[in-house]
Protein backbone atom coordinates (compact mmCIF):
# COMPACT_ATOMS: atom_id res chain seq x y z
CA UNK A 1 0.00 0.00 0.00
CA UNK A 2 1.12 3.56 -0.70
CA UNK A 3 1.80 5.98 2.12
CA UNK A 4 -0.83 8.70 2.08
CA UNK A 5 1.92 11.30 1.73
CA UNK A 6 3.09 9.78 -1.58
CA UNK A 7 1.85 11.61 -4.70
CA UNK A 8 -1.23 9.95 -6.20
CA UNK A 9 -0.38 8.08 -9.40
CA UNK A 10 -2.79 7.21 -12.21
CA UNK A 11 -1.95 3.54 -11.67
CA UNK A 12 -2.94 3.60 -7.98
CA UNK A 13 -6.14 1.78 -7.00
CA UNK A 14 -8.37 3.09 -4.18
CA UNK A 15 -8.85 0.48 -1.45
CA UNK A 16 -11.86 0.84 0.86
CA UNK A 17 -11.35 -1.06 4.09
CA UNK A 18 -14.99 -1.84 4.81
CA UNK A 19 -15.85 -1.75 8.52
CA UNK A 20 -19.24 -3.46 9.08
CA UNK A 21 -22.16 -1.12 9.86
CA UNK A 22 -20.09 2.04 9.33
CA UNK A 23 -21.73 3.39 6.15
CA UNK A 24 -19.68 1.04 3.99
CA UNK A 25 -22.61 -0.02 1.82
CA UNK A 26 -23.50 3.61 1.17
CA UNK A 27 -19.91 4.44 0.24
CA UNK A 28 -19.81 1.44 -2.11
CA UNK A 29 -22.96 2.71 -3.81
CA UNK A 30 -21.42 6.17 -4.17
CA UNK A 31 -18.26 4.72 -5.74
CA UNK A 32 -20.33 2.83 -8.30
CA UNK A 33 -23.32 5.09 -8.93
CA UNK A 34 -21.82 8.55 -8.48
CA UNK A 35 -18.23 8.10 -9.64
CA UNK A 36 -18.68 5.19 -12.05
CA UNK A 37 -15.93 3.10 -10.48
CA UNK A 38 -15.82 -0.63 -11.19
CA UNK A 39 -15.17 -2.83 -8.19
CA UNK A 40 -15.23 -6.58 -7.67
CA UNK A 41 -18.63 -8.04 -6.77
CA UNK A 42 -19.93 -11.42 -7.80
CA UNK A 43 -22.87 -11.05 -10.19
CA UNK A 44 -23.13 -14.60 -11.51
CA UNK A 45 -21.46 -18.00 -11.48
CA UNK A 46 -18.80 -18.92 -12.36
CA UNK A 47 -16.68 -16.04 -11.14
CA UNK A 48 -14.33 -14.61 -13.74
CA UNK A 49 -12.31 -11.48 -14.48
CA UNK A 50 -15.10 -9.99 -16.59
CA UNK A 51 -17.39 -6.98 -16.29
CA UNK A 52 -21.03 -7.85 -15.53
CA UNK A 53 -23.61 -5.11 -14.81
CA UNK A 54 -20.82 -2.61 -14.22
CA UNK A 55 -19.01 -4.81 -11.69
CA UNK A 56 -16.03 -7.12 -12.00
CA UNK A 57 -17.51 -10.58 -11.43
CA UNK A 58 -15.32 -11.66 -8.51
CA UNK A 59 -16.22 -11.95 -4.82
CA UNK A 60 -13.54 -10.54 -2.51
CA UNK A 61 -15.69 -10.34 0.62
CA UNK A 62 -14.26 -13.66 1.88
CA UNK A 63 -10.74 -15.02 2.26
CA UNK A 64 -11.25 -17.79 -0.35
CA UNK A 65 -12.57 -15.13 -2.73
CA UNK A 66 -9.52 -12.93 -2.20
CA UNK A 67 -7.27 -15.94 -2.83
CA UNK A 68 -9.07 -16.62 -6.12
CA UNK A 69 -8.77 -12.95 -7.09
CA UNK A 70 -5.05 -13.06 -6.39
CA UNK A 71 -4.69 -16.18 -8.54
CA UNK A 72 -6.50 -14.31 -11.33
CA UNK A 73 -4.04 -11.38 -10.92
CA UNK A 74 -7.18 -9.28 -10.70
CA UNK A 75 -5.69 -5.81 -10.28
CA UNK A 76 -3.42 -6.37 -13.28
CA UNK A 77 -6.36 -6.96 -15.62
CA UNK A 78 -7.09 -3.23 -15.77
CA UNK A 79 -10.77 -3.93 -15.09
CA UNK A 80 -10.79 -2.79 -11.46
CA UNK A 81 -11.11 0.88 -10.44
CA UNK A 82 -11.46 0.20 -6.70
CA UNK A 83 -11.05 -2.63 -4.21
CA UNK A 84 -13.48 -3.08 -1.30
CA UNK A 85 -13.14 -5.69 1.43
CA UNK A 86 -13.16 -6.00 5.22
CA UNK A 87 -10.01 -8.14 5.14
CA UNK A 88 -7.34 -5.45 5.21
CA UNK A 89 -4.16 -7.51 5.13
CA UNK A 90 -5.33 -10.16 2.68
CA UNK A 91 -6.85 -7.47 0.47
CA UNK A 92 -3.56 -5.57 0.50
CA UNK A 93 -1.86 -8.62 -1.01
CA UNK A 94 -3.90 -8.16 -4.21
CA UNK A 95 -1.82 -5.14 -5.21
CA UNK A 96 1.45 -5.19 -7.14
CA UNK A 97 4.42 -2.89 -7.63
CA UNK A 98 2.76 -1.63 -10.81
CA UNK A 99 -0.72 -1.27 -9.31
CA UNK A 100 -0.38 0.02 -5.75
CA UNK A 101 -3.26 0.36 -3.33
CA UNK A 102 -4.44 3.61 -1.69
CA UNK A 103 -6.18 2.87 1.58
CA UNK A 104 -9.21 4.70 2.94
CA UNK A 105 -11.92 3.83 5.42
CA UNK A 106 -14.97 5.26 7.16
CA UNK A 107 -15.23 4.79 10.93
CA UNK A 108 -18.06 4.97 13.43
CA UNK A 109 -18.13 4.93 17.22
CA UNK A 110 -17.39 1.29 18.16
CA UNK A 111 -20.34 0.98 20.54
CA UNK A 112 -22.74 2.25 17.89
CA UNK A 113 -21.22 -0.19 15.42
CA UNK A 114 -21.59 -3.12 17.82
CA UNK A 115 -25.23 -2.27 18.55
CA UNK A 116 -26.08 -1.83 14.88
CA UNK A 117 -24.36 -5.10 13.95
CA UNK A 118 -26.23 -7.03 16.65
CA UNK A 119 -29.65 -5.89 15.46
CA UNK A 120 -28.72 -6.27 11.80
CA UNK A 121 -27.42 -9.84 12.04
CA UNK A 122 -30.58 -10.91 13.83
CA UNK A 123 -32.62 -9.58 10.91
CA UNK A 124 -30.61 -9.95 7.69
CA UNK A 125 -31.49 -13.48 6.57
CA UNK A 126 -29.66 -12.96 3.27
CA UNK A 127 -26.27 -12.44 4.90
CA UNK A 128 -23.76 -15.28 5.30
CA UNK A 129 -23.31 -14.11 8.89
CA UNK A 130 -27.07 -14.08 9.73
CA UNK A 131 -27.76 -15.16 13.31
CA UNK A 132 -31.32 -16.32 13.95
CA UNK A 133 -30.55 -16.61 17.67
CA UNK A 134 -29.83 -12.89 17.90
CA UNK A 135 -33.50 -12.14 17.17
CA UNK A 136 -34.44 -13.75 20.50
CA UNK A 137 -31.57 -12.24 22.47
CA UNK A 138 -31.51 -8.93 24.31
CA UNK A 139 -28.77 -6.40 23.69
CA UNK A 140 -27.68 -6.82 27.32
CA UNK A 141 -27.26 -10.57 26.80
CA UNK A 142 -25.28 -9.96 23.63
CA UNK A 143 -23.08 -7.30 25.22
CA UNK A 144 -22.11 -9.54 28.13
CA UNK A 145 -22.06 -12.84 26.24
CA UNK A 146 -19.58 -14.83 24.15
CA UNK A 147 -20.98 -13.92 20.71
CA UNK A 148 -19.54 -10.40 20.63
CA UNK A 149 -16.39 -10.03 18.54
CA UNK A 150 -14.70 -7.39 20.63
CA UNK A 151 -12.43 -4.69 19.23
CA UNK A 152 -13.11 -5.53 15.57
CA UNK A 153 -11.26 -2.48 14.24
CA UNK A 154 -8.10 -3.09 16.24
CA UNK A 155 -8.12 -6.80 15.47
CA UNK A 156 -8.52 -6.42 11.73
CA UNK A 157 -6.09 -3.51 11.52
CA UNK A 158 -3.36 -5.46 13.31
CA UNK A 159 -4.22 -8.92 11.93
CA UNK A 160 -4.93 -10.22 15.45
CA UNK A 161 -8.44 -11.57 14.85
CA UNK A 162 -8.23 -13.84 17.91
CA UNK A 163 -6.16 -13.73 21.05
CA UNK A 164 -5.33 -11.09 23.60
CA UNK A 165 -4.85 -7.45 22.65
CA UNK A 166 -2.35 -5.13 24.31
CA UNK A 167 -1.18 -1.53 24.12
CA UNK A 168 1.16 -2.62 21.30
CA UNK A 169 -1.86 -3.32 19.09
CA UNK A 170 -3.22 0.18 19.66
CA UNK A 171 0.15 1.66 18.71
CA UNK A 172 0.36 -0.49 15.57
CA UNK A 173 -3.21 0.41 14.57
CA UNK A 174 -2.39 4.09 15.06
CA UNK A 175 0.74 3.78 12.91
CA UNK A 176 -1.14 2.05 10.07
CA UNK A 177 -3.91 4.64 10.06
CA UNK A 178 -1.58 7.63 10.23
CA UNK A 179 0.82 6.41 7.51
CA UNK A 180 -1.44 4.52 5.13
CA UNK A 181 -5.07 5.59 5.48
CA UNK A 182 -7.30 8.50 4.54
CA UNK A 183 -9.72 8.47 7.46
CA UNK A 184 -13.42 9.21 7.11
CA UNK A 185 -16.02 9.51 9.88
CA UNK A 186 -19.66 8.41 9.61
CA UNK A 187 -20.88 11.46 11.52
CA UNK A 188 -19.03 13.63 8.96
CA UNK A 189 -19.97 11.72 5.82
CA UNK A 190 -20.46 14.81 3.62
CA UNK A 191 -17.01 16.09 4.49
CA UNK A 192 -15.57 12.59 4.21
CA UNK A 193 -16.81 12.13 0.65
CA UNK A 194 -15.65 15.63 -0.30
CA UNK A 195 -12.15 14.80 0.93
CA UNK A 196 -12.05 11.45 -0.84
CA UNK A 197 -13.18 13.10 -4.06
CA UNK A 198 -10.43 15.68 -3.74
CA UNK A 199 -7.74 13.17 -2.81
CA UNK A 200 -8.53 10.65 -5.56
CA UNK A 201 -9.63 13.15 -8.20
CA UNK A 202 -13.06 11.54 -8.66
CA UNK A 203 -15.75 13.37 -10.59
CA UNK A 204 -19.49 12.86 -10.23
CA UNK A 205 -21.00 11.49 -13.42
CA UNK A 206 -22.94 14.11 -15.38
CA UNK A 207 -25.83 11.68 -15.75
CA UNK A 208 -26.55 11.82 -11.99
CA UNK A 209 -26.24 15.37 -10.62
CA UNK A 210 -26.86 15.49 -6.89
CA UNK A 211 -25.78 11.86 -6.57
CA UNK A 212 -23.78 12.32 -3.38
CA UNK A 213 -26.62 14.09 -1.59
CA UNK A 214 -29.03 11.41 -2.75
CA UNK A 215 -27.10 8.52 -1.25
CA UNK A 216 -25.82 10.27 1.85
CA UNK A 217 -29.06 11.98 2.87
CA UNK A 218 -31.97 10.39 1.03
CA UNK A 219 -31.19 6.78 0.25
CA UNK A 220 -28.54 5.36 2.54
CA UNK A 221 -27.86 1.77 1.55
CA UNK A 222 -28.40 -1.38 3.64
CA UNK A 223 -29.52 0.46 6.75
CA UNK A 224 -31.67 -1.21 9.39
CA UNK A 225 -33.73 0.81 11.84
CA UNK A 226 -33.43 -0.32 15.43
CA UNK A 227 -33.81 1.10 18.90
CA UNK A 228 -31.05 3.41 20.06
CA UNK A 229 -29.27 3.03 23.36
CA UNK A 230 -28.30 5.83 25.67
CA UNK A 231 -24.64 6.44 26.35
CA UNK A 232 -25.40 6.26 30.08
CA UNK A 233 -27.07 2.84 29.85
CA UNK A 234 -25.55 -0.34 31.32
CA UNK A 235 -25.39 -1.90 27.85
CA UNK A 236 -23.37 1.03 26.51
CA UNK A 237 -20.88 0.83 29.37
CA UNK A 238 -20.43 -2.94 28.95
CA UNK A 239 -19.83 -2.59 25.22
CA UNK A 240 -17.51 0.34 25.82
CA UNK A 241 -15.41 -1.66 28.26
CA UNK A 242 -15.31 -4.76 26.04
CA UNK A 243 -14.27 -2.60 23.08
CA UNK A 244 -11.81 -0.44 25.00
CA UNK A 245 -9.03 -0.85 22.43
CA UNK A 246 -11.36 0.15 19.60
CA UNK A 247 -12.45 3.19 21.59
CA UNK A 248 -8.80 4.25 21.77
CA UNK A 249 -8.27 3.64 18.05
CA UNK A 250 -11.46 5.54 17.22
CA UNK A 251 -10.27 8.53 19.25
CA UNK A 252 -7.00 8.40 17.29
CA UNK A 253 -9.03 8.27 14.05
CA UNK A 254 -11.01 11.36 15.08
CA UNK A 255 -7.76 13.22 15.69
CA UNK A 256 -6.41 12.06 12.31
CA UNK A 257 -9.61 13.22 10.62
CA UNK A 258 -8.97 16.72 11.94
CA UNK A 259 -5.25 16.58 11.21
CA UNK A 260 -5.69 15.40 7.61
CA UNK A 261 -7.95 18.37 6.92
CA UNK A 262 -4.85 20.54 7.34
CA UNK A 263 -1.94 18.29 6.36
CA UNK A 264 -3.29 16.23 3.46
CA UNK A 265 -6.43 17.43 1.72
CA UNK A 266 -5.35 21.04 0.91
CA UNK A 267 -2.75 19.61 -1.51
CA UNK A 268 -5.50 18.45 -3.85
CA UNK A 269 -8.00 20.43 -5.96
CA UNK A 270 -11.51 20.94 -4.67
CA UNK A 271 -14.01 18.55 -6.28
CA UNK A 272 -17.24 19.08 -8.12
CA UNK A 273 -20.31 17.64 -6.40
CSV table of C-alpha atoms in Angstrom, one decimal:
chain,number,residue,atom,x,y,z
A,1,UNK,CA,0.0,0.0,0.0
A,2,UNK,CA,1.1,3.6,-0.7
A,3,UNK,CA,1.8,6.0,2.1
A,4,UNK,CA,-0.8,8.7,2.1
A,5,UNK,CA,1.9,11.3,1.7
A,6,UNK,CA,3.1,9.8,-1.6
A,7,UNK,CA,1.8,11.6,-4.7
A,8,UNK,CA,-1.2,10.0,-6.2
A,9,UNK,CA,-0.4,8.1,-9.4
A,10,UNK,CA,-2.8,7.2,-12.2
A,11,UNK,CA,-1.9,3.5,-11.7
A,12,UNK,CA,-2.9,3.6,-8.0
A,13,UNK,CA,-6.1,1.8,-7.0
A,14,UNK,CA,-8.4,3.1,-4.2
A,15,UNK,CA,-8.9,0.5,-1.5
A,16,UNK,CA,-11.9,0.8,0.9
A,17,UNK,CA,-11.3,-1.1,4.1
A,18,UNK,CA,-15.0,-1.8,4.8
A,19,UNK,CA,-15.9,-1.7,8.5
A,20,UNK,CA,-19.2,-3.5,9.1
A,21,UNK,CA,-22.2,-1.1,9.9
A,22,UNK,CA,-20.1,2.0,9.3
A,23,UNK,CA,-21.7,3.4,6.1
A,24,UNK,CA,-19.7,1.0,4.0
A,25,UNK,CA,-22.6,0.0,1.8
A,26,UNK,CA,-23.5,3.6,1.2
A,27,UNK,CA,-19.9,4.4,0.2
A,28,UNK,CA,-19.8,1.4,-2.1
A,29,UNK,CA,-23.0,2.7,-3.8
A,30,UNK,CA,-21.4,6.2,-4.2
A,31,UNK,CA,-18.3,4.7,-5.7
A,32,UNK,CA,-20.3,2.8,-8.3
A,33,UNK,CA,-23.3,5.1,-8.9
A,34,UNK,CA,-21.8,8.5,-8.5
A,35,UNK,CA,-18.2,8.1,-9.6
A,36,UNK,CA,-18.7,5.2,-12.1
A,37,UNK,CA,-15.9,3.1,-10.5
A,38,UNK,CA,-15.8,-0.6,-11.2
A,39,UNK,CA,-15.2,-2.8,-8.2
A,40,UNK,CA,-15.2,-6.6,-7.7
A,41,UNK,CA,-18.6,-8.0,-6.8
A,42,UNK,CA,-19.9,-11.4,-7.8
A,43,UNK,CA,-22.9,-11.0,-10.2
A,44,UNK,CA,-23.1,-14.6,-11.5
A,45,UNK,CA,-21.5,-18.0,-11.5
A,46,UNK,CA,-18.8,-18.9,-12.4
A,47,UNK,CA,-16.7,-16.0,-11.1
A,48,UNK,CA,-14.3,-14.6,-13.7
A,49,UNK,CA,-12.3,-11.5,-14.5
A,50,UNK,CA,-15.1,-10.0,-16.6
A,51,UNK,CA,-17.4,-7.0,-16.3
A,52,UNK,CA,-21.0,-7.8,-15.5
A,53,UNK,CA,-23.6,-5.1,-14.8
A,54,UNK,CA,-20.8,-2.6,-14.2
A,55,UNK,CA,-19.0,-4.8,-11.7
A,56,UNK,CA,-16.0,-7.1,-12.0
A,57,UNK,CA,-17.5,-10.6,-11.4
A,58,UNK,CA,-15.3,-11.7,-8.5
A,59,UNK,CA,-16.2,-11.9,-4.8
A,60,UNK,CA,-13.5,-10.5,-2.5
A,61,UNK,CA,-15.7,-10.3,0.6
A,62,UNK,CA,-14.3,-13.7,1.9
A,63,UNK,CA,-10.7,-15.0,2.3
A,64,UNK,CA,-11.2,-17.8,-0.3
A,65,UNK,CA,-12.6,-15.1,-2.7
A,66,UNK,CA,-9.5,-12.9,-2.2
A,67,UNK,CA,-7.3,-15.9,-2.8
A,68,UNK,CA,-9.1,-16.6,-6.1
A,69,UNK,CA,-8.8,-13.0,-7.1
A,70,UNK,CA,-5.0,-13.1,-6.4
A,71,UNK,CA,-4.7,-16.2,-8.5
A,72,UNK,CA,-6.5,-14.3,-11.3
A,73,UNK,CA,-4.0,-11.4,-10.9
A,74,UNK,CA,-7.2,-9.3,-10.7
A,75,UNK,CA,-5.7,-5.8,-10.3
A,76,UNK,CA,-3.4,-6.4,-13.3
A,77,UNK,CA,-6.4,-7.0,-15.6
A,78,UNK,CA,-7.1,-3.2,-15.8
A,79,UNK,CA,-10.8,-3.9,-15.1
A,80,UNK,CA,-10.8,-2.8,-11.5
A,81,UNK,CA,-11.1,0.9,-10.4
A,82,UNK,CA,-11.5,0.2,-6.7
A,83,UNK,CA,-11.0,-2.6,-4.2
A,84,UNK,CA,-13.5,-3.1,-1.3
A,85,UNK,CA,-13.1,-5.7,1.4
A,86,UNK,CA,-13.2,-6.0,5.2
A,87,UNK,CA,-10.0,-8.1,5.1
A,88,UNK,CA,-7.3,-5.4,5.2
A,89,UNK,CA,-4.2,-7.5,5.1
A,90,UNK,CA,-5.3,-10.2,2.7
A,91,UNK,CA,-6.8,-7.5,0.5
A,92,UNK,CA,-3.6,-5.6,0.5
A,93,UNK,CA,-1.9,-8.6,-1.0
A,94,UNK,CA,-3.9,-8.2,-4.2
A,95,UNK,CA,-1.8,-5.1,-5.2
A,96,UNK,CA,1.5,-5.2,-7.1
A,97,UNK,CA,4.4,-2.9,-7.6
A,98,UNK,CA,2.8,-1.6,-10.8
A,99,UNK,CA,-0.7,-1.3,-9.3
A,100,UNK,CA,-0.4,0.0,-5.8
A,101,UNK,CA,-3.3,0.4,-3.3
A,102,UNK,CA,-4.4,3.6,-1.7
A,103,UNK,CA,-6.2,2.9,1.6
A,104,UNK,CA,-9.2,4.7,2.9
A,105,UNK,CA,-11.9,3.8,5.4
A,106,UNK,CA,-15.0,5.3,7.2
A,107,UNK,CA,-15.2,4.8,10.9
A,108,UNK,CA,-18.1,5.0,13.4
A,109,UNK,CA,-18.1,4.9,17.2
A,110,UNK,CA,-17.4,1.3,18.2
A,111,UNK,CA,-20.3,1.0,20.5
A,112,UNK,CA,-22.7,2.3,17.9
A,113,UNK,CA,-21.2,-0.2,15.4
A,114,UNK,CA,-21.6,-3.1,17.8
A,115,UNK,CA,-25.2,-2.3,18.5
A,116,UNK,CA,-26.1,-1.8,14.9
A,117,UNK,CA,-24.4,-5.1,13.9
A,118,UNK,CA,-26.2,-7.0,16.6
A,119,UNK,CA,-29.7,-5.9,15.5
A,120,UNK,CA,-28.7,-6.3,11.8
A,121,UNK,CA,-27.4,-9.8,12.0
A,122,UNK,CA,-30.6,-10.9,13.8
A,123,UNK,CA,-32.6,-9.6,10.9
A,124,UNK,CA,-30.6,-9.9,7.7
A,125,UNK,CA,-31.5,-13.5,6.6
A,126,UNK,CA,-29.7,-13.0,3.3
A,127,UNK,CA,-26.3,-12.4,4.9
A,128,UNK,CA,-23.8,-15.3,5.3
A,129,UNK,CA,-23.3,-14.1,8.9
A,130,UNK,CA,-27.1,-14.1,9.7
A,131,UNK,CA,-27.8,-15.2,13.3
A,132,UNK,CA,-31.3,-16.3,13.9
A,133,UNK,CA,-30.6,-16.6,17.7
A,134,UNK,CA,-29.8,-12.9,17.9
A,135,UNK,CA,-33.5,-12.1,17.2
A,136,UNK,CA,-34.4,-13.7,20.5
A,137,UNK,CA,-31.6,-12.2,22.5
A,138,UNK,CA,-31.5,-8.9,24.3
A,139,UNK,CA,-28.8,-6.4,23.7
A,140,UNK,CA,-27.7,-6.8,27.3
A,141,UNK,CA,-27.3,-10.6,26.8
A,142,UNK,CA,-25.3,-10.0,23.6
A,143,UNK,CA,-23.1,-7.3,25.2
A,144,UNK,CA,-22.1,-9.5,28.1
A,145,UNK,CA,-22.1,-12.8,26.2
A,146,UNK,CA,-19.6,-14.8,24.1
A,147,UNK,CA,-21.0,-13.9,20.7
A,148,UNK,CA,-19.5,-10.4,20.6
A,149,UNK,CA,-16.4,-10.0,18.5
A,150,UNK,CA,-14.7,-7.4,20.6
A,151,UNK,CA,-12.4,-4.7,19.2
A,152,UNK,CA,-13.1,-5.5,15.6
A,153,UNK,CA,-11.3,-2.5,14.2
A,154,UNK,CA,-8.1,-3.1,16.2
A,155,UNK,CA,-8.1,-6.8,15.5
A,156,UNK,CA,-8.5,-6.4,11.7
A,157,UNK,CA,-6.1,-3.5,11.5
A,158,UNK,CA,-3.4,-5.5,13.3
A,159,UNK,CA,-4.2,-8.9,11.9
A,160,UNK,CA,-4.9,-10.2,15.4
A,161,UNK,CA,-8.4,-11.6,14.9
A,162,UNK,CA,-8.2,-13.8,17.9
A,163,UNK,CA,-6.2,-13.7,21.0
A,164,UNK,CA,-5.3,-11.1,23.6
A,165,UNK,CA,-4.8,-7.4,22.7
A,166,UNK,CA,-2.3,-5.1,24.3
A,167,UNK,CA,-1.2,-1.5,24.1
A,168,UNK,CA,1.2,-2.6,21.3
A,169,UNK,CA,-1.9,-3.3,19.1
A,170,UNK,CA,-3.2,0.2,19.7
A,171,UNK,CA,0.2,1.7,18.7
A,172,UNK,CA,0.4,-0.5,15.6
A,173,UNK,CA,-3.2,0.4,14.6
A,174,UNK,CA,-2.4,4.1,15.1
A,175,UNK,CA,0.7,3.8,12.9
A,176,UNK,CA,-1.1,2.0,10.1
A,177,UNK,CA,-3.9,4.6,10.1
A,178,UNK,CA,-1.6,7.6,10.2
A,179,UNK,CA,0.8,6.4,7.5
A,180,UNK,CA,-1.4,4.5,5.1
A,181,UNK,CA,-5.1,5.6,5.5
A,182,UNK,CA,-7.3,8.5,4.5
A,183,UNK,CA,-9.7,8.5,7.5
A,184,UNK,CA,-13.4,9.2,7.1
A,185,UNK,CA,-16.0,9.5,9.9
A,186,UNK,CA,-19.7,8.4,9.6
A,187,UNK,CA,-20.9,11.5,11.5
A,188,UNK,CA,-19.0,13.6,9.0
A,189,UNK,CA,-20.0,11.7,5.8
A,190,UNK,CA,-20.5,14.8,3.6
A,191,UNK,CA,-17.0,16.1,4.5
A,192,UNK,CA,-15.6,12.6,4.2
A,193,UNK,CA,-16.8,12.1,0.7
A,194,UNK,CA,-15.7,15.6,-0.3
A,195,UNK,CA,-12.2,14.8,0.9
A,196,UNK,CA,-12.0,11.4,-0.8
A,197,UNK,CA,-13.2,13.1,-4.1
A,198,UNK,CA,-10.4,15.7,-3.7
A,199,UNK,CA,-7.7,13.2,-2.8
A,200,UNK,CA,-8.5,10.7,-5.6
A,201,UNK,CA,-9.6,13.1,-8.2
A,202,UNK,CA,-13.1,11.5,-8.7
A,203,UNK,CA,-15.8,13.4,-10.6
A,204,UNK,CA,-19.5,12.9,-10.2
A,205,UNK,CA,-21.0,11.5,-13.4
A,206,UNK,CA,-22.9,14.1,-15.4
A,207,UNK,CA,-25.8,11.7,-15.8
A,208,UNK,CA,-26.5,11.8,-12.0
A,209,UNK,CA,-26.2,15.4,-10.6
A,210,UNK,CA,-26.9,15.5,-6.9
A,211,UNK,CA,-25.8,11.9,-6.6
A,212,UNK,CA,-23.8,12.3,-3.4
A,213,UNK,CA,-26.6,14.1,-1.6
A,214,UNK,CA,-29.0,11.4,-2.8
A,215,UNK,CA,-27.1,8.5,-1.2
A,216,UNK,CA,-25.8,10.3,1.8
A,217,UNK,CA,-29.1,12.0,2.9
A,218,UNK,CA,-32.0,10.4,1.0
A,219,UNK,CA,-31.2,6.8,0.2
A,220,UNK,CA,-28.5,5.4,2.5
A,221,UNK,CA,-27.9,1.8,1.5
A,222,UNK,CA,-28.4,-1.4,3.6
A,223,UNK,CA,-29.5,0.5,6.7
A,224,UNK,CA,-31.7,-1.2,9.4
A,225,UNK,CA,-33.7,0.8,11.8
A,226,UNK,CA,-33.4,-0.3,15.4
A,227,UNK,CA,-33.8,1.1,18.9
A,228,UNK,CA,-31.0,3.4,20.1
A,229,UNK,CA,-29.3,3.0,23.4
A,230,UNK,CA,-28.3,5.8,25.7
A,231,UNK,CA,-24.6,6.4,26.4
A,232,UNK,CA,-25.4,6.3,30.1
A,233,UNK,CA,-27.1,2.8,29.8
A,234,UNK,CA,-25.6,-0.3,31.3
A,235,UNK,CA,-25.4,-1.9,27.8
A,236,UNK,CA,-23.4,1.0,26.5
A,237,UNK,CA,-20.9,0.8,29.4
A,238,UNK,CA,-20.4,-2.9,29.0
A,239,UNK,CA,-19.8,-2.6,25.2
A,240,UNK,CA,-17.5,0.3,25.8
A,241,UNK,CA,-15.4,-1.7,28.3
A,242,UNK,CA,-15.3,-4.8,26.0
A,243,UNK,CA,-14.3,-2.6,23.1
A,244,UNK,CA,-11.8,-0.4,25.0
A,245,UNK,CA,-9.0,-0.9,22.4
A,246,UNK,CA,-11.4,0.1,19.6
A,247,UNK,CA,-12.4,3.2,21.6
A,248,UNK,CA,-8.8,4.2,21.8
A,249,UNK,CA,-8.3,3.6,18.1
A,250,UNK,CA,-11.5,5.5,17.2
A,251,UNK,CA,-10.3,8.5,19.2
A,252,UNK,CA,-7.0,8.4,17.3
A,253,UNK,CA,-9.0,8.3,14.1
A,254,UNK,CA,-11.0,11.4,15.1
A,255,UNK,CA,-7.8,13.2,15.7
A,256,UNK,CA,-6.4,12.1,12.3
A,257,UNK,CA,-9.6,13.2,10.6
A,258,UNK,CA,-9.0,16.7,11.9
A,259,UNK,CA,-5.2,16.6,11.2
A,260,UNK,CA,-5.7,15.4,7.6
A,261,UNK,CA,-7.9,18.4,6.9
A,262,UNK,CA,-4.8,20.5,7.3
A,263,UNK,CA,-1.9,18.3,6.4
A,264,UNK,CA,-3.3,16.2,3.5
A,265,UNK,CA,-6.4,17.4,1.7
A,266,UNK,CA,-5.4,21.0,0.9
A,267,UNK,CA,-2.7,19.6,-1.5
A,268,UNK,CA,-5.5,18.5,-3.8
A,269,UNK,CA,-8.0,20.4,-6.0
A,270,UNK,CA,-11.5,20.9,-4.7
A,271,UNK,CA,-14.0,18.5,-6.3
A,272,UNK,CA,-17.2,19.1,-8.1
A,273,UNK,CA,-20.3,17.6,-6.4
